[in-house]
Amino acid sequence: MASATSSTVDAEPHGAGVHLPDTAQDLVKILITGPFGVGKTTLIRSVSEIRPLHTEEHLSEASARVDDLAGVRDKSTTTVAIDFGRISLPGGIVLYLFGTPGQERFRALWDDIAHGALGALVLVDARRIDASFDVLGLVEESGLPYAVAFNTFPDAPRHHTPEQLRAALDLEATTPMVRCDARETDSSVDALLALVQHLIDHHPPEPR
Ligand SMILES: Nc1nc2c(ncn2[C@@H]2O[C@H](COP(=O)(O)OP(=O)(O)OP(=O)(O)O)[C@@H](O)[C@H]2O)c(=O)[nH]1
Ligand SMILES: [Mg+2]
């Protein structure tokens, strides 16, 4: 099994640094979730303007017996508790990004990490769509508004149309669905913007 949890921070954050910009008006907690190995940690790392917090542990031979490595064979580490990052968007919106662990054995942490979030970005791997069903079920059960980002892995099937992908996930017509390369900042920001626009259009905050 993995050794005791350690937290790490990345050396090079994107953007301004630790301090909130003066223009910050709306501080929003967003959940970044999805199945094992789909790119949650990668996405938070690629967009965070502060040094992101990660809790990565090496996958060991022992954990290989419990962690389903199908489709993610090159993976050497996994999130065992949480990812955290922050990004300021135009319009004074600041997103606090909370990433969940992807593995079922860390399911007990999910509700606590999701508590207080206004919305979720659900990452989906087109090579393993079925692997996302459990997480989508959790998000829907929690009532969180969400957007779906299909991460672009090189060996993912290309022949699916957006309509087929939407049908495979049984998404409502209003649920945003975008393609995303979690390694790319612009692509990841676009996915977050799709979620934020959805929240603004369909789930405006209660008046204070
Ligand atoms: N090609 C491609 N590779 C990606 C993308 N997102 C993540 N990866 C790669 O996929 C691997 C797994 O990414 P992680 O960010 O660790 O995935 P995770 O969802 O945090 O994994 P767990 O925390 O273990 O559930 C890494 O090697 C990433 O570089 C993507 O959009 N495109
Ligand atoms: Mg992770």
Short mmCIF file of N, CA and C in Angstrom, two decimals, residues 43-175:
data_model
loop_
_atom_site.label_atom_id
_atom_site.label_comp_id
_atom_site.label_asym_id
_atom_site.label_seq_id
_atom_site.Cartn_x
_atom_site.Cartn_y
_atom_site.Cartn_z
N LEU A 43 -5.21 18.86 -14.20
CA LEU A 43 -5.97 20.08 -14.52
C LEU A 43 -5.73 21.16 -13.47
N ILE A 44 -5.78 20.79 -12.21
CA ILE A 44 -5.57 21.80 -11.16
C ILE A 44 -4.15 22.36 -11.25
N ARG A 45 -3.21 21.48 -11.52
CA ARG A 45 -1.82 21.92 -11.67
C ARG A 45 -1.68 22.89 -12.85
N SER A 46 -2.42 22.64 -13.92
CA SER A 46 -2.23 23.45 -15.13
C SER A 46 -2.88 24.83 -15.03
N VAL A 47 -3.85 25.00 -14.13
CA VAL A 47 -4.51 26.31 -14.07
C VAL A 47 -4.21 27.12 -12.82
N SER A 48 -3.69 26.50 -11.79
CA SER A 48 -3.63 27.22 -10.51
C SER A 48 -2.63 28.37 -10.52
N GLU A 49 -3.10 29.51 -10.01
CA GLU A 49 -2.24 30.68 -9.93
C GLU A 49 -1.49 30.72 -8.59
N ILE A 50 -1.89 29.86 -7.67
CA ILE A 50 -1.10 29.68 -6.46
C ILE A 50 -0.41 28.32 -6.57
N ARG A 51 0.55 28.11 -5.71
CA ARG A 51 1.17 26.78 -5.73
C ARG A 51 0.13 25.76 -5.31
N PRO A 52 -0.24 24.85 -6.22
CA PRO A 52 -1.30 23.92 -5.84
C PRO A 52 -0.84 22.94 -4.79
N LEU A 53 -1.81 22.48 -4.02
CA LEU A 53 -1.54 21.43 -3.04
C LEU A 53 -1.95 20.10 -3.65
N HIS A 54 -1.08 19.14 -3.58
CA HIS A 54 -1.42 17.80 -4.05
C HIS A 54 -1.08 16.79 -2.95
N THR A 55 -1.81 15.72 -2.90
CA THR A 55 -1.48 14.63 -1.98
C THR A 55 -1.28 13.37 -2.82
N GLU A 56 -0.14 13.29 -3.44
CA GLU A 56 0.16 12.18 -4.35
C GLU A 56 0.99 11.12 -3.64
N GLU A 57 0.65 9.89 -3.87
CA GLU A 57 1.47 8.78 -3.39
C GLU A 57 1.79 7.85 -4.55
N HIS A 58 2.93 7.21 -4.47
CA HIS A 58 3.30 6.28 -5.53
C HIS A 58 2.41 5.05 -5.50
N LEU A 59 2.03 4.63 -6.68
CA LEU A 59 1.32 3.37 -6.79
C LEU A 59 2.34 2.26 -6.59
N SER A 60 2.05 1.37 -5.66
CA SER A 60 3.00 0.31 -5.36
C SER A 60 2.51 -1.00 -5.94
N GLU A 61 3.33 -2.02 -5.86
CA GLU A 61 2.89 -3.34 -6.34
C GLU A 61 1.68 -3.81 -5.56
N ALA A 62 1.68 -3.51 -4.27
CA ALA A 62 0.54 -3.93 -3.44
C ALA A 62 -0.72 -3.22 -3.87
N SER A 63 -0.61 -1.89 -4.13
CA SER A 63 -1.83 -1.14 -4.49
C SER A 63 -2.31 -1.53 -5.88
N ALA A 64 -1.41 -2.05 -6.73
CA ALA A 64 -1.82 -2.44 -8.08
C ALA A 64 -2.91 -3.52 -8.03
N ARG A 65 -2.95 -4.24 -6.90
CA ARG A 65 -3.98 -5.27 -6.79
C ARG A 65 -5.36 -4.66 -6.55
N VAL A 66 -5.40 -3.45 -5.97
CA VAL A 66 -6.71 -2.81 -5.73
C VAL A 66 -7.00 -1.68 -6.72
N ASP A 67 -5.97 -1.07 -7.28
CA ASP A 67 -6.19 0.04 -8.19
C ASP A 67 -6.30 -0.50 -9.61
N ASP A 68 -7.40 -0.19 -10.26
CA ASP A 68 -7.63 -0.69 -11.62
C ASP A 68 -6.81 0.15 -12.59
N LEU A 69 -5.74 -0.41 -13.10
CA LEU A 69 -4.84 0.34 -13.97
C LEU A 69 -5.20 0.21 -15.45
N ALA A 70 -6.32 -0.45 -15.73
CA ALA A 70 -6.73 -0.59 -17.14
C ALA A 70 -6.89 0.79 -17.76
N GLY A 71 -6.21 1.03 -18.85
CA GLY A 71 -6.32 2.31 -19.55
C GLY A 71 -5.38 3.37 -19.02
N VAL A 72 -4.76 3.16 -17.86
CA VAL A 72 -3.84 4.16 -17.29
C VAL A 72 -2.55 3.48 -16.83
N ARG A 73 -2.03 2.62 -17.67
CA ARG A 73 -0.91 1.77 -17.27
C ARG A 73 0.36 2.54 -16.94
N ASP A 74 0.51 3.72 -17.54
CA ASP A 74 1.74 4.47 -17.30
C ASP A 74 1.70 5.25 -15.98
N LYS A 75 0.60 5.20 -15.30
CA LYS A 75 0.44 6.03 -14.12
C LYS A 75 1.31 5.52 -12.98
N SER A 76 2.03 6.43 -12.30
CA SER A 76 2.89 5.98 -11.21
C SER A 76 2.48 6.56 -9.86
N THR A 77 1.64 7.61 -9.85
CA THR A 77 1.18 8.17 -8.58
C THR A 77 -0.33 8.34 -8.61
N THR A 78 -0.90 8.52 -7.43
CA THR A 78 -2.34 8.72 -7.33
C THR A 78 -2.65 9.66 -6.18
N THR A 79 -3.75 10.39 -6.30
CA THR A 79 -4.18 11.29 -5.23
C THR A 79 -4.81 10.47 -4.12
N VAL A 80 -4.34 10.68 -2.88
CA VAL A 80 -4.90 9.90 -1.78
C VAL A 80 -5.77 10.73 -0.85
N ALA A 81 -5.84 12.04 -1.06
CA ALA A 81 -6.71 12.84 -0.20
C ALA A 81 -7.36 13.98 -0.98
N ILE A 82 -6.58 14.93 -1.45
CA ILE A 82 -7.19 16.12 -2.05
C ILE A 82 -6.17 16.85 -2.93
N ASP A 83 -6.67 17.56 -3.92
CA ASP A 83 -5.89 18.56 -4.65
C ASP A 83 -6.53 19.91 -4.37
N PHE A 84 -5.73 20.95 -4.37
CA PHE A 84 -6.29 22.28 -4.14
C PHE A 84 -5.53 23.30 -4.99
N GLY A 85 -6.29 24.19 -5.62
CA GLY A 85 -5.67 25.26 -6.39
C GLY A 85 -6.64 26.44 -6.48
N ARG A 86 -6.18 27.52 -7.08
CA ARG A 86 -7.03 28.72 -7.19
C ARG A 86 -6.79 29.39 -8.53
N ILE A 87 -7.87 29.91 -9.11
CA ILE A 87 -7.72 30.65 -10.36
C ILE A 87 -8.69 31.84 -10.35
N SER A 88 -8.18 33.00 -10.75
CA SER A 88 -9.01 34.20 -10.88
C SER A 88 -9.46 34.32 -12.33
N LEU A 89 -10.76 34.53 -12.49
CA LEU A 89 -11.34 34.67 -13.83
C LEU A 89 -11.75 36.12 -14.04
N PRO A 90 -11.97 36.50 -15.29
CA PRO A 90 -12.46 37.86 -15.55
C PRO A 90 -13.80 38.07 -14.83
N GLY A 91 -14.07 39.30 -14.47
CA GLY A 91 -15.34 39.61 -13.80
C GLY A 91 -15.26 39.46 -12.30
N GLY A 92 -14.06 39.31 -11.76
CA GLY A 92 -13.91 39.25 -10.31
C GLY A 92 -14.27 37.91 -9.71
N ILE A 93 -14.43 36.88 -10.55
CA ILE A 93 -14.77 35.55 -10.03
C ILE A 93 -13.48 34.80 -9.72
N VAL A 94 -13.40 34.28 -8.51
CA VAL A 94 -12.22 33.50 -8.12
C VAL A 94 -12.69 32.09 -7.79
N LEU A 95 -12.11 31.12 -8.47
CA LEU A 95 -12.48 29.72 -8.22
C LEU A 95 -11.47 29.06 -7.31
N TYR A 96 -11.96 28.47 -6.25
CA TYR A 96 -11.14 27.61 -5.40
C TYR A 96 -11.42 26.17 -5.83
N LEU A 97 -10.41 25.54 -6.34
CA LEU A 97 -10.58 24.22 -6.95
C LEU A 97 -10.21 23.12 -5.97
N PHE A 98 -11.14 22.25 -5.70
CA PHE A 98 -10.92 21.13 -4.79
C PHE A 98 -11.03 19.84 -5.60
N GLY A 99 -9.93 19.13 -5.72
CA GLY A 99 -9.92 17.88 -6.49
C GLY A 99 -10.09 16.68 -5.58
N THR A 100 -10.91 15.76 -6.04
CA THR A 100 -11.14 14.55 -5.25
C THR A 100 -10.12 13.47 -5.63
N PRO A 101 -9.93 12.49 -4.75
CA PRO A 101 -9.21 11.29 -5.19
C PRO A 101 -10.10 10.53 -6.16
N GLY A 102 -9.48 9.74 -7.04
CA GLY A 102 -10.28 9.06 -8.06
C GLY A 102 -10.69 7.66 -7.68
N GLN A 103 -10.09 7.14 -6.65
CA GLN A 103 -10.30 5.72 -6.40
C GLN A 103 -11.39 5.47 -5.38
N GLU A 104 -12.12 4.40 -5.64
CA GLU A 104 -13.27 4.03 -4.83
C GLU A 104 -12.90 3.92 -3.34
N ARG A 105 -11.68 3.45 -3.06
CA ARG A 105 -11.33 3.23 -1.64
C ARG A 105 -11.21 4.54 -0.88
N PHE A 106 -11.17 5.68 -1.58
CA PHE A 106 -11.14 6.97 -0.89
C PHE A 106 -12.50 7.67 -0.94
N ARG A 107 -13.53 6.90 -1.26
CA ARG A 107 -14.89 7.43 -1.42
C ARG A 107 -15.36 8.18 -0.16
N ALA A 108 -14.91 7.73 1.02
CA ALA A 108 -15.36 8.34 2.28
C ALA A 108 -15.03 9.82 2.35
N LEU A 109 -14.02 10.26 1.60
CA LEU A 109 -13.62 11.67 1.64
C LEU A 109 -14.48 12.56 0.76
N TRP A 110 -15.20 11.93 -0.15
CA TRP A 110 -15.86 12.68 -1.23
C TRP A 110 -16.82 13.75 -0.69
N ASP A 111 -17.71 13.36 0.24
CA ASP A 111 -18.73 14.30 0.73
C ASP A 111 -18.09 15.50 1.41
N ASP A 112 -17.05 15.25 2.19
CA ASP A 112 -16.38 16.36 2.88
C ASP A 112 -15.73 17.31 1.89
N ILE A 113 -15.08 16.75 0.86
CA ILE A 113 -14.41 17.62 -0.13
C ILE A 113 -15.46 18.40 -0.92
N ALA A 114 -16.61 17.78 -1.18
CA ALA A 114 -17.65 18.43 -1.99
C ALA A 114 -18.46 19.46 -1.20
N HIS A 115 -18.42 19.38 0.13
CA HIS A 115 -19.28 20.24 0.96
C HIS A 115 -19.05 21.72 0.64
N GLY A 116 -20.12 22.42 0.34
CA GLY A 116 -20.04 23.87 0.10
C GLY A 116 -19.68 24.25 -1.32
N ALA A 117 -19.43 23.26 -2.17
CA ALA A 117 -19.11 23.59 -3.57
C ALA A 117 -20.37 24.10 -4.28
N LEU A 118 -20.17 25.01 -5.24
CA LEU A 118 -21.30 25.51 -6.02
C LEU A 118 -21.50 24.72 -7.30
N GLY A 119 -20.44 24.03 -7.73
CA GLY A 119 -20.55 23.27 -8.97
C GLY A 119 -19.39 22.32 -9.10
N ALA A 120 -19.51 21.41 -10.06
CA ALA A 120 -18.46 20.41 -10.26
C ALA A 120 -18.08 20.33 -11.73
N LEU A 121 -16.78 20.14 -11.96
CA LEU A 121 -16.32 19.78 -13.29
C LEU A 121 -15.98 18.29 -13.23
N VAL A 122 -16.72 17.51 -14.04
CA VAL A 122 -16.52 16.07 -14.05
C VAL A 122 -15.67 15.72 -15.26
N LEU A 123 -14.48 15.18 -15.01
CA LEU A 123 -13.60 14.78 -16.10
C LEU A 123 -13.94 13.35 -16.51
N VAL A 124 -13.96 13.15 -17.83
CA VAL A 124 -14.31 11.84 -18.38
C VAL A 124 -13.24 11.43 -19.37
N ASP A 125 -12.87 10.16 -19.34
CA ASP A 125 -11.90 9.60 -20.28
C ASP A 125 -12.68 8.83 -21.34
N ALA A 126 -12.60 9.28 -22.59
CA ALA A 126 -13.41 8.67 -23.65
C ALA A 126 -13.03 7.20 -23.89
N ARG A 127 -11.86 6.78 -23.39
CA ARG A 127 -11.47 5.39 -23.56
C ARG A 127 -12.19 4.49 -22.56
N ARG A 128 -12.69 5.12 -21.47
CA ARG A 128 -13.28 4.33 -20.37
C ARG A 128 -14.49 5.08 -19.84
N ILE A 129 -15.48 5.27 -20.71
CA ILE A 129 -16.65 6.07 -20.31
C ILE A 129 -17.34 5.45 -19.10
N ASP A 130 -17.42 4.12 -19.09
CA ASP A 130 -18.11 3.44 -17.97
C ASP A 130 -17.52 3.82 -16.62
N ALA A 131 -16.22 4.11 -16.62
CA ALA A 131 -15.55 4.40 -15.34
C ALA A 131 -16.07 5.68 -14.70
N SER A 132 -16.78 6.50 -15.49
CA SER A 132 -17.29 7.77 -14.96
C SER A 132 -18.69 7.66 -14.35
N PHE A 133 -19.34 6.55 -14.56
CA PHE A 133 -20.74 6.45 -14.14
C PHE A 133 -20.89 6.65 -12.63
N ASP A 134 -20.01 6.04 -11.85
CA ASP A 134 -20.16 6.14 -10.39
C ASP A 134 -20.03 7.59 -9.94
N VAL A 135 -19.02 8.30 -10.48
CA VAL A 135 -18.80 9.68 -10.06
C VAL A 135 -19.98 10.56 -10.51
N LEU A 136 -20.44 10.34 -11.74
CA LEU A 136 -21.60 11.13 -12.20
C LEU A 136 -22.80 10.87 -11.29
N GLY A 137 -22.95 9.63 -10.86
CA GLY A 137 -24.04 9.30 -9.93
C GLY A 137 -23.90 10.07 -8.63
N LEU A 138 -22.68 10.12 -8.11
CA LEU A 138 -22.44 10.86 -6.85
C LEU A 138 -22.77 12.33 -7.02
N VAL A 139 -22.32 12.91 -8.14
CA VAL A 139 -22.54 14.34 -8.37
C VAL A 139 -24.04 14.61 -8.48
N GLU A 140 -24.74 13.76 -9.21
CA GLU A 140 -26.18 13.99 -9.38
C GLU A 140 -26.91 13.81 -8.06
N GLU A 141 -26.49 12.80 -7.29
CA GLU A 141 -27.09 12.57 -5.98
C GLU A 141 -26.91 13.79 -5.08
N SER A 142 -25.76 14.43 -5.19
CA SER A 142 -25.46 15.58 -4.33
C SER A 142 -26.21 16.84 -4.78
N GLY A 143 -26.78 16.80 -5.99
CA GLY A 143 -27.51 17.96 -6.49
C GLY A 143 -26.62 19.07 -7.02
N LEU A 144 -25.32 18.82 -7.10
CA LEU A 144 -24.40 19.84 -7.60
C LEU A 144 -24.58 20.05 -9.10
N PRO A 145 -24.74 21.29 -9.56
CA PRO A 145 -24.70 21.52 -11.01
C PRO A 145 -23.30 21.18 -11.53
N TYR A 146 -23.23 20.66 -12.74
CA TYR A 146 -21.92 20.24 -13.23
C TYR A 146 -21.78 20.43 -14.72
N ALA A 147 -20.53 20.42 -15.16
CA ALA A 147 -20.18 20.35 -16.57
C ALA A 147 -19.28 19.14 -16.75
N VAL A 148 -19.25 18.63 -17.97
CA VAL A 148 -18.42 17.45 -18.28
C VAL A 148 -17.30 17.86 -19.22
N ALA A 149 -16.09 17.44 -18.88
CA ALA A 149 -14.95 17.67 -19.77
C ALA A 149 -14.38 16.32 -20.18
N PHE A 150 -14.40 16.05 -21.49
CA PHE A 150 -13.76 14.85 -22.03
C PHE A 150 -12.28 15.13 -22.20
N ASN A 151 -11.45 14.45 -21.47
CA ASN A 151 -10.01 14.66 -21.62
C ASN A 151 -9.51 13.93 -22.85
N THR A 152 -8.60 14.59 -23.55
CA THR A 152 -8.14 14.06 -24.83
C THR A 152 -6.88 13.22 -24.65
N PHE A 153 -7.07 11.93 -24.55
CA PHE A 153 -5.92 11.02 -24.51
C PHE A 153 -5.67 10.54 -25.94
N PRO A 154 -4.39 10.36 -26.31
CA PRO A 154 -4.06 10.11 -27.71
C PRO A 154 -4.74 8.88 -28.30
N ASP A 155 -4.92 7.85 -27.47
CA ASP A 155 -5.50 6.63 -28.02
C ASP A 155 -7.01 6.54 -27.79
N ALA A 156 -7.63 7.70 -27.48
CA ALA A 156 -9.09 7.70 -27.28
C ALA A 156 -9.78 7.53 -28.63
N PRO A 157 -10.92 6.83 -28.66
CA PRO A 157 -11.64 6.68 -29.92
C PRO A 157 -12.09 8.04 -30.44
N ARG A 158 -11.91 8.27 -31.73
CA ARG A 158 -12.23 9.58 -32.33
C ARG A 158 -13.58 9.60 -33.02
N HIS A 159 -14.18 8.42 -33.18
CA HIS A 159 -15.36 8.36 -34.05
C HIS A 159 -16.66 8.76 -33.35
N HIS A 160 -16.61 8.93 -32.02
CA HIS A 160 -17.86 9.29 -31.33
C HIS A 160 -18.23 10.74 -31.60
N THR A 161 -19.50 10.96 -31.93
CA THR A 161 -19.98 12.34 -32.08
C THR A 161 -20.32 12.87 -30.70
N PRO A 162 -20.39 14.21 -30.56
CA PRO A 162 -20.81 14.76 -29.27
C PRO A 162 -22.16 14.22 -28.82
N GLU A 163 -23.06 14.00 -29.78
CA GLU A 163 -24.39 13.47 -29.42
C GLU A 163 -24.26 12.06 -28.83
N GLN A 164 -23.36 11.26 -29.43
CA GLN A 164 -23.18 9.90 -28.92
C GLN A 164 -22.57 9.92 -27.51
N LEU A 165 -21.61 10.82 -27.31
CA LEU A 165 -20.98 10.92 -25.99
C LEU A 165 -22.01 11.37 -24.95
N ARG A 166 -22.81 12.34 -25.35
CA ARG A 166 -23.84 12.87 -24.44
C ARG A 166 -24.85 11.76 -24.08
N ALA A 167 -25.21 10.99 -25.09
CA ALA A 167 -26.16 9.90 -24.84
C ALA A 167 -25.53 8.82 -23.97
N ALA A 168 -24.24 8.53 -24.20
CA ALA A 168 -23.57 7.48 -23.42
C ALA A 168 -23.54 7.84 -21.94
N LEU A 169 -23.45 9.14 -21.65
CA LEU A 169 -23.40 9.59 -20.25
C LEU A 169 -24.78 9.97 -19.73
N ASP A 170 -25.78 9.91 -20.62
CA ASP A 170 -27.15 10.26 -20.24
C ASP A 170 -27.23 11.68 -19.68
N LEU A 171 -26.58 12.61 -20.39
CA LEU A 171 -26.54 14.00 -19.91
C LEU A 171 -27.78 14.76 -20.35
N GLU A 172 -28.20 15.69 -19.52
CA GLU A 172 -29.30 16.57 -19.93
C GLU A 172 -28.79 17.53 -21.01
N ALA A 173 -29.74 18.02 -21.80
CA ALA A 173 -29.36 18.90 -22.93
C ALA A 173 -28.65 20.16 -22.46
N THR A 174 -28.95 20.62 -21.27
CA THR A 174 -28.35 21.88 -20.79
C THR A 174 -26.98 21.67 -20.13
N THR A 175 -26.60 20.44 -19.88
CA THR A 175 -25.31 20.20 -19.21
C THR A 175 -24.17 20.45 -20.19
#
